[in-house]
Tab-separated table of C-alpha atoms in Angstrom:
chain	number	residue	atom	x	y	z
A	900	MET	CA	-58.626	39.508	68.920
A	901	LYS	CA	-54.872	39.014	68.691
A	902	LEU	CA	-54.695	36.871	71.801
A	903	LYS	CA	-54.994	33.522	69.993
A	904	PRO	CA	-51.923	33.927	67.732
A	905	ILE	CA	-49.893	35.203	70.703
A	906	LEU	CA	-50.940	32.208	72.804
A	907	PHE	CA	-50.128	29.862	69.932
A	908	ILE	CA	-46.623	31.343	69.546
A	909	PHE	CA	-46.103	31.198	73.312
A	910	PHE	CA	-47.047	27.493	73.540
A	911	ALA	CA	-45.086	26.621	70.399
A	912	ALA	CA	-42.010	28.325	71.876
A	913	LEU	CA	-42.562	26.540	75.183
A	914	LEU	CA	-42.841	23.165	73.420
A	915	LEU	CA	-39.724	23.836	71.335
A	916	PHE	CA	-37.812	24.884	74.446
A	917	SER	CA	-38.829	21.780	76.391
A	918	LEU	CA	-37.992	19.467	73.447
A	919	THR	CA	-34.597	21.136	73.013
A	920	ALA	CA	-33.975	20.876	76.733
A	921	CYS	CA	-34.855	17.150	76.688
A	922	ALA	CA	-32.616	16.535	73.681
A	923	ALA	CA	-29.741	18.428	75.329
A	924	GLU	CA	-30.189	16.406	78.522
A	925	ASP	CA	-30.206	13.159	76.549
A	926	ILE	CA	-27.003	14.158	74.729
A	927	LYS	CA	-25.428	14.878	78.131
A	928	PHE	CA	-26.399	11.380	79.349
A	929	ILE	CA	-24.877	9.817	76.264
A	930	GLN	CA	-21.744	11.918	76.472
A	931	ASP	CA	-21.241	11.076	80.156
A	932	MET	CA	-21.737	7.365	79.415
A	933	ALA	CA	-19.314	7.503	76.475
A	934	GLN	CA	-16.670	9.254	78.581
A	935	GLU	CA	-17.029	6.919	81.532
A	936	TRP	CA	-16.833	3.878	79.274
A	937	ALA	CA	-13.913	5.253	77.241
A	938	LYS	CA	-12.040	6.073	80.441
A	939	ALA	CA	-12.444	2.501	81.694
A	940	LYS	CA	-11.154	1.221	78.350
A	941	ASN	CA	-8.399	3.904	78.199
A	942	ILE	CA	-9.625	5.259	74.866
A	943	SER	CA	-10.982	8.589	76.151
A	944	PRO	CA	-9.585	11.567	74.211
A	945	THR	CA	-9.941	13.870	77.236
A	946	ASN	CA	-8.979	13.801	80.911
A	947	ASP	CA	-11.385	14.610	83.759
A	948	ASP	CA	-10.268	18.270	83.712
A	949	GLY	CA	-11.026	18.561	79.992
A	950	SER	CA	-7.383	18.469	78.851
A	951	ILE	CA	-6.260	16.212	76.006
A	952	ASN	CA	-5.408	12.648	77.029
A	953	VAL	CA	-2.609	11.812	74.554
A	954	GLY	CA	-2.569	8.091	75.359
A	955	GLY	CA	-6.364	7.957	75.041
A	956	VAL	CA	-6.266	9.772	71.691
A	957	ILE	CA	-3.683	7.330	70.323
A	958	ASN	CA	-5.632	4.305	71.623
A	959	ALA	CA	-8.919	5.708	70.267
A	960	ALA	CA	-7.306	6.350	66.860
A	961	ILE	CA	-5.935	2.807	66.742
A	962	ASP	CA	-9.318	1.457	67.838
A	963	VAL	CA	-11.271	3.439	65.213
A	964	GLY	CA	-8.699	2.679	62.488
A	965	THR	CA	-8.586	-1.042	63.097
A	966	ARG	CA	-12.387	-1.260	63.244
A	967	ALA	CA	-12.736	0.741	60.025
A	968	VAL	CA	-10.631	-1.759	58.086
A	969	GLY	CA	-12.365	-4.726	59.673
A	970	VAL	CA	-9.689	-5.988	62.083
A	971	SER	CA	-11.309	-8.363	64.575
A	972	THR	CA	-11.721	-7.510	68.265
A	973	GLY	CA	-10.840	-11.143	68.931
A	974	ASP	CA	-14.441	-12.005	69.742
A	975	PRO	CA	-16.551	-12.882	66.663
A	976	GLU	CA	-19.795	-12.081	68.550
A	977	VAL	CA	-18.585	-8.579	69.400
A	978	ASP	CA	-17.481	-8.078	65.771
A	979	ALA	CA	-20.914	-9.201	64.568
A	980	ALA	CA	-22.746	-6.928	67.042
A	981	LEU	CA	-20.703	-3.880	66.054
A	982	ASP	CA	-21.061	-4.675	62.365
A	983	ALA	CA	-24.805	-5.344	62.736
A	984	LYS	CA	-25.460	-1.636	62.115
A	985	LYS	CA	-24.919	-2.243	58.403
A	986	VAL	CA	-27.237	-5.248	58.437
A	987	ILE	CA	-30.058	-3.437	60.216
A	988	GLU	CA	-29.842	-0.415	57.902
A	989	LYS	CA	-30.585	-2.761	54.997
A	990	ILE	CA	-33.320	-4.496	56.985
A	991	LYS	CA	-34.984	-1.199	57.893
A	992	LYS	CA	-34.999	0.013	54.309
A	993	ALA	CA	-36.509	-3.244	53.066
A	994	ASP	CA	-38.913	-3.575	56.041
A	995	ASP	CA	-40.326	-0.108	55.403
A	996	LYS	CA	-41.074	-1.023	51.807
A	997	ALA	CA	-42.550	-4.435	52.637
A	998	ASN	CA	-44.739	-3.115	55.461
A	999	GLU	CA	-45.976	-0.234	53.320
A	1000	GLY	CA	-46.749	-2.818	50.636
A	1001	VAL	CA	-48.896	-4.834	53.039
A	1002	VAL	CA	-50.750	-1.751	54.303
A	1003	LYS	CA	-51.381	-0.432	50.795
A	1004	GLY	CA	-51.966	-3.873	49.273
A	1005	ASP	CA	-49.187	-3.127	46.765
A	1006	VAL	CA	-47.207	-6.216	45.786
A	1007	ASN	CA	-44.643	-4.128	43.873
A	1008	LEU	CA	-43.402	-2.564	47.104
A	1009	VAL	CA	-42.961	-6.022	48.637
A	1010	GLU	CA	-41.113	-7.111	45.478
A	1011	GLU	CA	-38.719	-4.184	45.994
A	1012	ALA	CA	-38.067	-5.397	49.552
A	1013	ILE	CA	-37.418	-8.921	48.272
A	1014	ALA	CA	-34.990	-7.548	45.700
A	1015	LEU	CA	-33.092	-5.762	48.504
A	1016	ARG	CA	-32.964	-8.817	50.799
A	1017	PRO	CA	-33.800	-11.932	48.773
A	1018	TYR	CA	-32.965	-14.357	51.605
A	1019	ASP	CA	-35.290	-12.746	54.156
A	1020	LEU	CA	-38.254	-15.082	54.370
A	1021	GLY	CA	-40.354	-12.482	56.196
A	1022	TYR	CA	-40.892	-10.729	52.854
A	1023	ILE	CA	-42.126	-13.925	51.209
A	1024	ASN	CA	-44.729	-14.026	54.017
A	1025	ARG	CA	-45.611	-10.405	53.242
A	1026	ARG	CA	-45.992	-11.110	49.539
A	1027	GLY	CA	-48.384	-13.921	50.514
A	1028	ALA	CA	-50.287	-11.504	52.755
A	1029	VAL	CA	-50.772	-9.001	49.927
A	1030	TYR	CA	-52.052	-11.774	47.632
A	1031	LEU	CA	-54.436	-12.792	50.410
A	1032	GLU	CA	-55.682	-9.220	50.694
A	1033	HIS	CA	-56.469	-9.321	46.978
A	1034	ASP	CA	-58.325	-12.602	47.356
A	1035	ASN	CA	-55.675	-14.481	45.370
A	1036	THR	CA	-55.652	-17.434	47.756
A	1037	GLU	CA	-53.778	-19.752	45.437
A	1038	ALA	CA	-50.838	-17.343	45.138
A	1039	ALA	CA	-50.972	-16.553	48.874
A	1040	VAL	CA	-50.785	-20.239	49.847
A	1041	ARG	CA	-47.956	-20.769	47.358
A	1042	GLU	CA	-45.931	-17.946	48.982
A	1043	PHE	CA	-46.604	-19.126	52.532
A	1044	ARG	CA	-45.623	-22.703	51.622
A	1045	ASP	CA	-42.466	-21.439	49.907
A	1046	ALA	CA	-41.465	-19.484	53.031
A	1047	GLU	CA	-42.214	-22.542	55.178
A	1048	LYS	CA	-40.207	-24.887	52.959
A	1049	ARG	CA	-37.186	-22.592	52.885
A	1050	ALA	CA	-37.390	-21.994	56.632
A	1051	ARG	CA	-37.582	-25.721	57.315
A	1052	ALA	CA	-34.340	-26.179	55.369
A	1053	GLN	CA	-32.664	-23.696	57.722
A	1054	GLY	CA	-33.683	-25.543	60.880
A	1055	PRO	CA	-36.426	-25.587	63.503
A	1056	GLN	CA	-35.547	-22.174	64.972
A	1057	MET	CA	-36.060	-20.461	61.602
A	1058	LEU	CA	-39.226	-22.450	60.905
A	1059	ARG	CA	-40.777	-21.309	64.177
A	1060	ALA	CA	-39.728	-17.708	63.549
A	1061	VAL	CA	-41.239	-17.653	60.043
A	1062	LEU	CA	-44.501	-19.253	61.197
A	1063	ARG	CA	-44.811	-16.876	64.149
A	1064	ASP	CA	-44.117	-13.962	61.835
A	1065	ARG	CA	-46.935	-15.128	59.558
A	1066	MET	CA	-49.415	-15.399	62.427
A	1067	ARG	CA	-48.489	-11.956	63.727
A	1068	LEU	CA	-48.857	-10.562	60.227
A	1069	LEU	CA	-52.340	-12.051	59.843
A	1070	ASN	CA	-53.329	-10.697	63.246
A	1071	GLU	CA	-52.156	-7.191	62.342
A	1072	MET	CA	-53.906	-7.322	58.974
A	1073	TYR	CA	-57.195	-8.213	60.591
A	1074	LEU	CA	-56.929	-5.587	63.317
A	1075	ARG	CA	-55.932	-2.915	60.809
A	1076	GLY	CA	-58.872	-3.775	58.563
A	1077	ASP	CA	-56.813	-4.876	55.539
A	1078	THR	CA	-59.391	-7.624	54.977
A	1079	ILE	CA	-61.773	-5.133	53.354
A	1080	TYR	CA	-60.369	-6.382	50.050
A	1081	LEU	CA	-62.028	-9.739	50.700
A	1082	SER	CA	-65.519	-8.367	50.277
A	1083	ASP	CA	-66.715	-10.735	47.565
A	1084	ARG	CA	-66.246	-13.838	49.734
A	1085	GLY	CA	-67.943	-12.774	52.917
A	1086	ASN	CA	-65.244	-10.398	54.142
A	1087	SER	CA	-63.751	-11.210	57.519
A	1088	ALA	CA	-65.399	-14.641	57.841
A	1089	TYR	CA	-63.304	-15.837	54.939
A	1090	PHE	CA	-60.161	-14.276	56.408
A	1091	ILE	CA	-60.843	-15.830	59.814
A	1092	GLY	CA	-61.140	-19.192	58.053
A	1093	TYR	CA	-57.713	-18.728	56.572
A	1094	TYR	CA	-56.318	-17.443	59.879
A	1095	CYS	CA	-57.601	-20.504	61.748
A	1096	ASP	CA	-56.186	-22.843	59.093
A	1097	ALA	CA	-52.766	-21.196	59.500
A	1098	ALA	CA	-53.098	-21.248	63.301
A	1099	ARG	CA	-53.797	-24.991	63.234
A	1100	ALA	CA	-50.744	-25.617	61.022
A	1101	TYR	CA	-48.699	-23.469	63.410
A	1102	GLN	CA	-49.909	-25.478	66.399
A	1103	GLN	CA	-49.171	-28.787	64.679
A	1104	ILE	CA	-45.598	-27.740	63.898
A	1105	THR	CA	-44.679	-25.824	67.039
A	1106	GLY	CA	-47.050	-27.220	69.685
A	1107	ASP	CA	-48.088	-23.652	70.506
A	1108	GLY	CA	-51.856	-23.286	70.490
A	1109	SER	CA	-51.998	-19.624	71.504
A	1110	TYR	CA	-53.001	-18.370	68.042
A	1111	TRP	CA	-55.662	-21.069	67.655
A	1112	ASN	CA	-57.073	-20.108	71.037
A	1113	ARG	CA	-56.931	-16.361	70.357
A	1114	MET	CA	-58.689	-15.308	67.166
A	1115	PRO	CA	-58.165	-11.723	66.064
A	1116	GLY	CA	-61.184	-9.792	67.244
A	1117	GLY	CA	-61.803	-12.230	70.138
A	1118	GLY	CA	-62.868	-15.810	70.699
A	1119	SER	CA	-61.194	-19.055	69.807
A	1120	CYS	CA	-60.843	-20.903	66.479
A	1121	THR	CA	-63.052	-23.953	66.029
A	1122	ASP	CA	-63.242	-26.509	63.219
A	1123	GLN	CA	-66.363	-24.776	61.871
A	1124	TRP	CA	-64.243	-21.778	60.863
A	1125	LEU	CA	-61.872	-23.828	58.741
A	1126	PRO	CA	-62.185	-23.433	54.951
A	1127	ARG	CA	-64.022	-26.328	53.291
B	704	MET	CA	-0.233	2.350	46.200
B	705	LEU	CA	-0.773	3.006	49.911
B	706	VAL	CA	-3.927	5.003	49.105
B	707	ILE	CA	-5.311	2.110	47.055
B	708	LEU	CA	-4.469	-0.357	49.830
B	709	GLY	CA	-6.074	1.929	52.437
B	710	ALA	CA	-9.228	2.348	50.333
B	711	ALA	CA	-9.455	-1.403	49.713
B	712	LEU	CA	-9.230	-2.080	53.444
B	713	TYR	CA	-11.656	0.715	54.319
B	714	PHE	CA	-14.296	-0.562	51.898
B	715	ARG	CA	-13.742	-4.119	53.197
B	716	VAL	CA	-12.778	-5.470	49.765
B	717	PRO	CA	-11.014	-8.559	51.212
B	718	GLN	CA	-14.153	-9.410	53.221
B	719	GLN	CA	-16.406	-8.876	50.220
B	720	LEU	CA	-14.199	-11.138	48.089
B	721	GLY	CA	-14.311	-13.744	50.826
B	722	LEU	CA	-10.539	-13.482	51.475
B	723	LEU	CA	-11.234	-12.466	55.086
B	724	PRO	CA	-14.311	-13.523	57.073
B	725	SER	CA	-16.981	-10.808	57.349
B	726	PRO	CA	-18.416	-10.399	60.878
B	727	GLN	CA	-21.906	-10.272	59.339
B	728	ARG	CA	-21.523	-13.904	58.256
B	729	LEU	CA	-22.051	-14.971	61.853
B	730	LEU	CA	-25.635	-13.724	61.630
B	731	SER	CA	-28.648	-15.239	59.911
B	732	GLU	CA	-30.073	-13.454	56.873
B	733	ALA	CA	-33.536	-13.077	58.421
B	734	PRO	CA	-34.163	-11.230	61.687
B	735	ASN	CA	-36.453	-12.734	64.334
B	736	ARG	CA	-39.292	-10.184	64.143
B	737	GLU	CA	-41.391	-11.990	66.717
B	738	ALA	CA	-38.613	-11.777	69.311
B	739	ALA	CA	-38.073	-8.087	68.533
B	740	ALA	CA	-41.798	-7.353	68.917
B	741	ALA	CA	-41.941	-9.277	72.219
B	742	LEU	CA	-38.926	-7.429	73.594
B	743	LYS	CA	-40.317	-4.036	72.588
B	744	GLU	CA	-43.716	-4.905	74.060
B	745	GLU	CA	-42.071	-5.855	77.335
B	746	LEU	CA	-40.193	-2.559	77.485
B	747	ALA	CA	-43.430	-0.669	76.803
B	748	GLU	CA	-45.167	-2.618	79.586
B	749	ALA	CA	-42.318	-1.587	81.909
B	750	GLY	CA	-43.270	2.044	81.251
B	751	ILE	CA	-40.590	2.835	78.670
B	752	ASP	CA	-41.647	5.139	75.860
B	753	THR	CA	-40.714	3.159	72.751
B	754	ARG	CA	-41.201	6.025	70.282
B	755	GLY	CA	-38.125	6.303	68.081
B	756	MET	CA	-36.870	2.931	69.280
B	757	ASP	CA	-36.278	0.118	66.803
B	758	ILE	CA	-35.257	-3.317	67.994
B	759	TYR	CA	-33.817	-6.049	65.806
B	760	VAL	CA	-33.121	-9.589	66.948
B	761	LEU	CA	-30.545	-11.220	64.725
B	762	PRO	CA	-30.137	-14.983	65.218
B	763	PHE	CA	-26.704	-16.584	64.840
B	764	ARG	CA	-26.399	-18.504	61.624
B	765	ASP	CA	-24.743	-21.694	62.796
B	766	LYS	CA	-25.536	-21.911	66.493
B	767	PRO	CA	-28.450	-21.243	68.818
B	768	GLY	CA	-28.885	-17.768	70.249
B	769	SER	CA	-29.081	-14.244	68.902
B	770	ILE	CA	-28.075	-10.602	69.268
B	771	ALA	CA	-30.630	-7.931	70.174
B	772	TYR	CA	-29.770	-4.583	68.596
B	773	ALA	CA	-31.681	-1.501	69.768
B	774	VAL	CA	-31.570	1.783	67.890
B	775	LEU	CA	-32.533	4.756	70.055
B	776	ASP	CA	-33.168	7.414	67.449
B	777	ALA	CA	-33.741	10.960	68.748
B	778	SER	CA	-34.402	12.099	65.157
B	779	ASN	CA	-37.477	9.845	65.249
B	780	GLY	CA	-38.687	11.129	68.613
B	781	PHE	CA	-36.731	8.954	71.030
B	782	GLN	CA	-36.200	10.362	74.561
B	783	PHE	CA	-34.809	8.754	77.672
B	784	LYS	CA	-37.084	8.344	80.677
B	785	PRO	CA	-36.738	11.628	82.559
B	786	GLU	CA	-36.401	9.974	85.956
B	787	SER	CA	-33.424	7.808	84.985
B	788	ARG	CA	-29.949	9.070	85.922
B	789	ASP	CA	-28.070	6.236	84.183
B	790	PRO	CA	-30.340	5.529	81.209
B	791	VAL	CA	-28.032	3.569	78.887
B	792	VAL	CA	-27.132	1.102	81.626
B	793	ASP	CA	-30.808	0.923	82.642
B	794	TYR	CA	-31.730	-0.036	79.063
B	795	PHE	CA	-29.015	-2.691	79.015
B	796	LYS	CA	-30.371	-4.131	82.287
B	797	GLN	CA	-34.018	-3.943	81.240
B	798	MET	CA	-33.345	-5.789	77.990
B	799	ALA	CA	-30.974	-8.348	79.496
B	800	ASN	CA	-33.343	-9.190	82.350
B	801	SER	CA	-36.448	-9.437	80.171
B	802	ALA	CA	-38.455	-12.633	79.774
B	803	ALA	CA	-38.183	-12.202	75.979
B	804	ALA	CA	-34.393	-12.407	76.233
B	805	ASP	CA	-34.767	-15.810	77.903
B	806	THR	CA	-37.508	-17.026	75.573
B	807	TYR	CA	-35.663	-16.118	72.385
B	808	GLY	CA	-32.145	-16.998	73.506
B	809	ILE	CA	-30.708	-13.486	73.301
B	810	GLN	CA	-27.048	-13.693	74.323
B	811	ARG	CA	-25.762	-10.228	73.518
B	812	ILE	CA	-27.273	-6.759	73.513
B	813	ALA	CA	-26.182	-3.774	71.433
B	814	ILE	CA	-27.467	-0.227	71.842
B	815	GLU	CA	-26.967	2.502	69.261
B	816	TYR	CA	-27.912	6.101	70.068
B	817	ARG	CA	-28.638	8.544	67.230
B	818	SER	CA	-28.892	12.315	67.742
B	819	THR	CA	-31.688	14.593	66.530
B	820	THR	CA	-29.825	14.860	63.215
B	821	GLY	CA	-29.750	11.050	62.866
B	822	THR	CA	-25.980	10.844	63.498
B	823	THR	CA	-24.769	7.843	65.483
B	824	LEU	CA	-23.105	9.126	68.643
B	825	LEU	CA	-22.560	5.920	70.560
B	826	ASN	CA	-22.748	2.224	69.810
B	827	LEU	CA	-22.165	-0.169	72.719
B	828	THR	CA	-22.501	-3.902	73.106
B	829	ALA	CA	-22.262	-6.263	76.070
B	830	SER	CA	-23.015	-9.921	76.665
B	831	ARG	CA	-26.012	-10.747	78.809
B	832	ASP	CA	-23.663	-12.447	81.268
B	833	THR	CA	-21.725	-9.221	81.747
B	834	ILE	CA	-24.910	-7.193	82.222
B	835	ALA	CA	-26.340	-9.812	84.611
B	836	GLY	CA	-23.068	-9.768	86.559
B	837	TYR	CA	-23.366	-6.028	87.064
B	838	SER	CA	-27.083	-6.279	87.867
B	839	ASN	CA	-26.575	-8.856	90.590
B	840	GLY	CA	-23.475	-7.202	92.022
B	841	THR	CA	-20.858	-9.808	91.090
B	842	LEU	CA	-19.195	-7.300	88.733
B	843	SER	CA	-18.131	-3.795	89.768
B	844	ARG	CA	-18.991	-0.763	87.645
B	845	GLU	CA	-15.377	-0.685	86.405
B	846	GLN	CA	-15.413	-4.390	85.441
B	847	PHE	CA	-18.773	-3.927	83.731
B	848	LEU	CA	-17.553	-0.959	81.685
B	849	LYS	CA	-14.430	-2.884	80.683
B	850	GLY	CA	-16.685	-5.720	79.526
B	851	ILE	CA	-18.501	-3.383	77.116
B	852	ASP	CA	-17.252	-2.994	73.552
B	853	GLY	CA	-18.258	-0.265	71.173
B	854	GLN	CA	-17.572	2.873	69.268
B	855	ALA	CA	-18.056	6.522	70.218
B	856	ASN	CA	-18.321	9.200	67.554
B	857	TRP	CA	-16.120	11.788	69.277
B	858	SER	CA	-16.169	14.332	66.452
B	859	ALA	CA	-20.001	14.308	66.485
B	860	PHE	CA	-19.950	14.773	70.287
B	861	PHE	CA	-17.774	17.857	69.937
B	862	GLN	CA	-20.130	19.216	67.276
B	863	GLU	CA	-23.087	18.637	69.620
B	864	VAL	CA	-21.267	20.526	72.386
B	865	LEU	CA	-20.557	23.452	70.022
B	866	LYS	CA	-24.237	23.779	69.040
């Protein structure tokens, strides 16, 4: 009778032990890497025997101090990469809100993301996607065109990125079943029409026909799918 | 006066006022999500467990190319591949040698490792040229390590050891 709870505790303990062991091993990998790297750069606070490396401590303190107040490493790309942590923290916070907004069909969440990062055109695409989910095609097209126009002003690389992001977003929406909101217009057929229209525009601008040739759910777009 | 000056420098007031250039200004406001998804997909296809791994591709603002920034977050379930003995370097190589890195013009790779408590322990960055040099044997291990820049959170390491 009491075997089940005992087995449960045993397996839970085993799982916890193996997870802790993995985490400890990972920390060891990271620590070894940090020490090897710091030694090569002469900023390691310890020697191989574990004693304090005074020169390394001083160099490490100078390194940390100068970075903290924003003194350049001399290479702007390195500075940007090391400072990117702050950028990605903001992106993650806003991305989480925007993606949750798309999944839940809640435009307010996407608005919050836009407020956090107003220049990120990916969120304009997501606001368009939520409008599309709610069958507000006019507003959706307005958002997509706005994102396109602003991306175009930033150059071809940004335009391609924004258009690809839109196609990926539409793909994900279809596969996740977000198109259930479009029930009054024939459900997915209507969505596929919009998808193919966007895929054609994407092909015309980028020359990449992969989205046109690969409809979500299988098959290829044809003119008969396009909205009339 | 010194405290005020120190605080102003620490909180990057000159950069925020535009008196000194902020490193972030080199990067575009919008990340390349497509490139990040392609890179992550390629890592998954190579057998890497991408749970707890976030990748961001940040294009340069005024020139072609971008930086790929990978967050390996143990607090979100990230674990290194058990068979790897040099996992950080393996991740650098895998990302630098990927087709996505070529396709999307990734020029530099940064890897940040976060512990199970979400604390950043190590943040390293290297150019793709440096990583490629080590991969193809034109750079020694020592030269490769010297070509890496970054920050180690030593106090957090000591706390991890004391756990």
